[in-house]
Amino acid sequence: MATTATTTTTPFEFPWEYSFPPFFTRQTNLTTHHAQLTKWSDLILAYCRHYRIFKLSLSAAIPSSTTTTTTTTTTTTAGATTSSPPGGTTATSGVGQAQTEELFHNRRLNRRLSLADAREVIDAMRRNGRAEYVGGKDGGDLVWVYWRTPEEWAALVEKWVDDTGQKGVVMTLYELTEGDGTKGTDFHGLDVELLLKALHVLAKRGKAQVFGQDDSQGVKFF
Amino acid sequence: MFLKHLDLTTALRPAYLPDEALLFVQDNVGLYEGKYKLPNQQNGQVYLTSHRICYVDKEEPRKHSVALDLRDVDRYEFYAGFLKSSPKVTLVPKPLKKSSLYTRASAISSPNSARGHASSPGYADGPYRSSPEPALVANATWVCTICSFSNAVPSNFDPTTANLHTPLPPCLACGIKPTLAHVLKAAISNATSRPPAPASPVPSTNSIRSSFPTEGSHAPTPPLISSGTASIPDPSSDSTSRFQCPRCTFLNHPSLLSCEICGASLLSQNSAQLRGQGGSIRTESPGPVRNQSRGLDTAESIKVSFRGGGEKIFYERLKGSMIQRKWLLQGAPPVPKSARTIDENGAVVRSPLGEGTGRKKGVGIAGLEQRGLDIRKNNEVMIGSAFEDLDALMASAKEIVALAERFARQGNGGSGAAASEANTVLAESASQLGLVTTKDIVGGSSSERLYLSELARNLAEFLTDDARGVLRKAGGVINFVDLWAMFNRARGGVELVSPNDFEKAARMWEPLKLPVRLRTFKSGVMVVQSSDRTDETTIKSIRSWLADLREFPPDKEVPWNWHRFGRGVTARDAAERFGWSIGVAEEELEMAEERGILCREEGIEGLKFWENFLDPGAATRKPRRKVLAEPERILKALEETGFL
């Protein structure tokens, strides 16, 4: 589900709290819980930024919804094939799943965050504008993880357009994300849907206009 | 000194003497000395015990509490109160020793006052001592129930060994044999009023008078009356007054030592003056305050003013304890042991005391058997004599209790060690809880509140008693329900406290500033702990414990960095570590979590608590930064001054 364009060579370095067992248990103390949520959202954002994950599948990250410990162990063995998760491989959706599983499941500690707790983290991130369920309002499996918000992406695109003097130019979305011209920019390899969201932000400000249908969409910058 | 300083327990109650029993408590009382109010003793509680009257001040209990030995009380009077004047009980001290050699003239009341007990209706027909002639005359008398003639108790009569077989001489006047109980009573009342004497099985032939002057602090005073031949007439008293016999009311000549008619001993002191004072000092309640400069050792009467009621019960109980005179028991001659056996006729034969020759010194098994036999025989005699009569039982209560305890211990020896240990603890705690607060020892209008406050103090003492260490054994925290059970069990099944009263009493600890407090956890569990143990100290000890866990490697390999995180602890671990019960440990850990010191981890192994590394706002990081900052600051300072 997550798409990355650039290859990442270095594995993600987890923060210290990832190896702190209580990190995986929902805290009852309000202030502690708040700190825990902040730490989790920071971790998710940093992780997704590292692997350039834009959409997170909760069911993939937390398989079998972790209702019982027995299923947990089975999925652990199933996922053991990708025991060196980050790797230097080009990110495909399959690798992304293996990677995101590692995010909520510390295999070394044998501790994992439950789906309900993960959703709570996502909710906290949504309140901060750092996440959004794909499609629906709440619930659902796919989550936008805004390690950059659409506004930030829009600003990035706008700056690139300014810098390269492409005002008034018509481009296809494919050109923007996969074209040679954008290589080396952050939004190279950006998820098309997310790019559209960013471009809509620009359109609202009157800086761009999106036209076309489906996979042949284009944009004109003003 | 009539009023003495009073030692208080941790719960600000009087520290009791051995065998002392609490009889009555009343709050809202004040003290007078003579006509004058004592300025520092105007609002407090009065504790009537079998030995003393204790006043515990409300404002400054440690400073202004005083006690008064009933032993020193000559007479006591009751004043019912009039208009604004509160009811009072006046306590007239025994005269100083100097005055004891004065007259015995005009003693219309209190015939036995010199011997330390006051006149009381209950005692009026009781036996009095016969004339203490220097010869071997028994100093106890019994009054014949038939003809009211007072006979002397035979000199060889020993109340501790007397039984049905003891031969009793008939009445000298009518020839009717007295009952054993009757003579025993007479002998006991005589024995109890006897000053401490060297251990001698036969009632001492020393007259009471002879030992009396040495009883007090005025040792140099010569025992003037001991010879029984002369008495110095009091120059200050009315020489024409005659001495009334306390028994037959015949007016004898003052110089006579025994009544001319009935032969009763004539002992007196100059109570007339004192009584005169006592009668005139009934002033209104807002009386003058005593001048502080005067010493306490003046022989002025002390008045206890009952502003909150309760004076009647106090007076009744005081009367009772003055009759019982339990303070004398302490000085009573010890029970002769293994010195008496039963002869063929079943009569108790006393072998001379203090000699080792009469006893066979057996060796080996035969010796042990002989000893066992002796002990059994002795017990037999003791029990036999004790249960013959209720009075006799009362007389030998101490021995019987000791015997029963020994039997109980022997009984325990057979069963498991753990059970016996528990039983001993229980038995000990029961005996230590002698001073129980019951509903009937408090009185007055505010009896419910007073009862609760007394119960609260009683509980606090129970908890803080070092010998028992109730709190210490439970790790400083004890479940309230457990305490209730323990306390009621220690009371031995009588005068049990209802849970309702128990809780109310516990709630009074804090207003009474007692060293224990009741704490309610957020789950509603109530525990009792000493008041110096706060959440902060608990947290401190938990944290130092967790810090230790970071220092020492865990038992088994752990996948996390234990140098940094230590390990998780369960409530069980905490209970073991601090000696708490599991429930208390859970609550304490949750309290620490609530404060952000700990965080939780729920896993297959159950709920574990960790030091809170998640929340940087919690105290975990702050001290570290401080520790780090300190060397940095020093370095900076060194750099600034140019040393580096």
Coordinates of N, CA, C and O in Angstrom, one line a residue, chain A residues 16-17 19-29 31-32 35-36 39 69 108-111, chain B residues 559-561 564-565 593-596 598-602 604 610-616 621:
Chain A
W16 N 14.7 5.0 22.0 CA 14.9 4.2 23.2 C 13.6 3.6 23.8 O 13.6 2.5 24.3
E17 N 12.6 4.4 23.6 CA 11.3 3.9 24.2 C 10.8 2.7 23.6 O 10.0 1.9 24.1
S19 N 12.3 0.1 23.1 CA 12.8 -1.1 23.8 C 12.4 -1.0 25.3 O 13.0 -1.7 26.1
F20 N 11.4 -0.2 25.6 CA 11.0 0.0 27.0 C 9.6 -0.8 27.1 O 8.6 -0.3 26.5
P21 N 9.6 -1.9 27.8 CA 8.4 -2.7 27.7 C 7.1 -2.0 28.0 O 6.1 -2.2 27.3
P22 N 7.0 -1.1 29.0 CA 5.7 -0.5 29.3 C 5.2 0.4 28.1 O 4.0 0.8 28.1
F23 N 6.1 0.7 27.2 CA 5.7 1.5 26.0 C 4.5 0.9 25.3 O 3.8 1.6 24.6
F24 N 4.4 -0.4 25.4 CA 3.4 -1.1 24.6 C 2.1 -1.4 25.3 O 1.3 -2.1 24.9
T25 N 2.1 -0.9 26.6 CA 0.8 -1.0 27.3 C 0.2 0.4 27.5 O 0.9 1.4 27.7
R26 N -1.1 0.4 27.3 CA -1.8 1.6 27.5 C -1.7 2.1 28.9 O -2.1 1.4 29.8
Q27 N -1.2 3.3 29.1 CA -1.1 3.8 30.5 C -2.4 4.4 31.0 O -3.2 4.9 30.2
T28 N -2.6 4.2 32.3 CA -3.8 4.7 32.8 C -3.7 6.1 33.4 O -4.7 6.8 33.4
N29 N -2.5 6.4 33.8 CA -2.3 7.8 34.3 C -2.4 8.7 33.1 O -1.8 8.5 32.1
T31 N -1.5 11.9 32.4 CA -0.3 12.6 31.9 C 0.7 11.6 31.3 O 1.3 11.9 30.2
T32 N 0.8 10.5 31.9 CA 1.7 9.5 31.4 C 1.2 9.0 30.0 O 1.9 8.8 29.1
A35 N 1.9 11.5 27.4 CA 3.3 11.4 27.0 C 3.5 10.2 26.1 O 4.2 10.2 25.1
Q36 N 2.8 9.1 26.5 CA 3.0 7.9 25.7 C 2.4 8.1 24.3 O 3.1 7.7 23.3
K39 N 4.8 10.1 22.2 CA 6.0 9.3 21.8 C 5.6 8.4 20.7 O 6.4 8.2 19.8
T69 N -3.2 -14.1 22.2 CA -1.7 -14.3 22.1 C -1.3 -15.4 21.2 O -0.3 -15.4 20.6
R108 N 12.0 -8.4 19.6 CA 13.0 -8.7 20.6 C 12.4 -8.8 22.0 O 12.7 -9.7 22.8
L109 N 11.6 -7.9 22.3 CA 10.9 -7.8 23.6 C 9.7 -8.7 23.7 O 9.2 -9.0 24.8
N110 N 9.2 -9.1 22.5 CA 8.0 -9.9 22.4 C 6.8 -9.0 23.0 O 6.0 -9.5 23.8
R111 N 6.8 -7.8 22.6 CA 5.8 -6.9 23.1 C 5.1 -6.2 21.8 O 5.9 -6.0 20.8
Chain B
P559 N 15.5 -8.9 27.4 CA 15.8 -8.4 26.1 C 16.0 -6.9 26.1 O 16.4 -6.3 25.1
W560 N 15.7 -6.3 27.2 CA 15.9 -4.8 27.2 C 17.1 -4.4 28.0 O 17.8 -5.3 28.6
N561 N 17.4 -3.2 27.9 CA 18.6 -2.6 28.6 C 18.3 -2.4 30.1 O 17.7 -1.4 30.4
R564 N 19.4 0.6 31.9 CA 18.7 1.9 31.8 C 17.3 1.8 32.4 O 16.8 2.7 33.0
F565 N 16.6 0.6 32.2 CA 15.2 0.6 32.6 C 15.0 -0.2 33.9 O 13.9 -0.2 34.4
E593 N 1.8 5.2 40.6 CA 1.5 5.4 39.2 C 0.7 6.6 39.0 O 0.9 7.4 38.0
E594 N -0.3 6.8 39.9 CA -1.1 8.0 39.8 C -0.3 9.3 39.8 O -0.6 10.2 39.2
R595 N 0.8 9.2 40.6 CA 1.6 10.4 40.7 C 2.6 10.5 39.6 O 3.5 11.4 39.6
G596 N 2.6 9.5 38.7 CA 3.5 9.6 37.6 C 4.9 9.1 37.8 O 5.8 9.3 37.1
L598 N 5.5 5.8 38.4 CA 5.6 4.5 37.8 C 4.7 4.5 36.5 O 3.8 5.3 36.4
C599 N 5.0 3.5 35.7 CA 4.1 3.3 34.6 C 3.9 1.8 34.5 O 4.6 1.0 35.1
R600 N 2.9 1.4 33.8 CA 2.5 0.0 33.9 C 2.8 -0.8 32.6 O 2.9 -0.2 31.5
E601 N 2.9 -2.1 32.8 CA 3.0 -2.9 31.6 C 2.2 -4.2 31.9 O 2.4 -4.9 32.9
E602 N 1.2 -4.4 31.0 CA 0.4 -5.5 31.1 C 0.9 -6.6 30.1 O 0.9 -6.3 28.9
I604 N 1.9 -11.1 29.6 CA 1.5 -12.5 30.0 C 1.8 -12.7 31.5 O 1.1 -13.5 32.1
W610 N 6.8 -0.2 36.2 CA 8.2 0.2 35.8 C 8.3 1.7 36.2 O 7.4 2.4 36.4
E611 N 9.5 2.0 36.3 CA 9.8 3.4 36.5 C 9.3 4.2 35.3 O 9.4 3.7 34.2
N612 N 8.8 5.3 35.5 CA 8.1 6.0 34.4 C 9.1 6.8 33.6 O 9.6 7.9 33.9
F613 N 9.5 6.1 32.5 CA 10.4 6.8 31.6 C 9.6 7.5 30.4 O 10.2 8.2 29.6
L614 N 8.3 7.2 30.4 CA 7.6 7.7 29.3 C 7.3 9.1 29.4 O 7.3 9.9 28.4
D615 N 7.0 9.5 30.6 CA 6.6 10.9 30.8 C 7.8 11.7 31.3 O 8.2 11.6 32.5
P616 N 8.4 12.6 30.5 CA 9.5 13.3 31.0 C 9.1 14.4 32.0 O 10.0 14.8 32.8
R621 N 13.0 12.5 35.4 CA 14.1 13.1 34.6 C 14.6 14.3 35.4 O 15.8 14.7 35.2

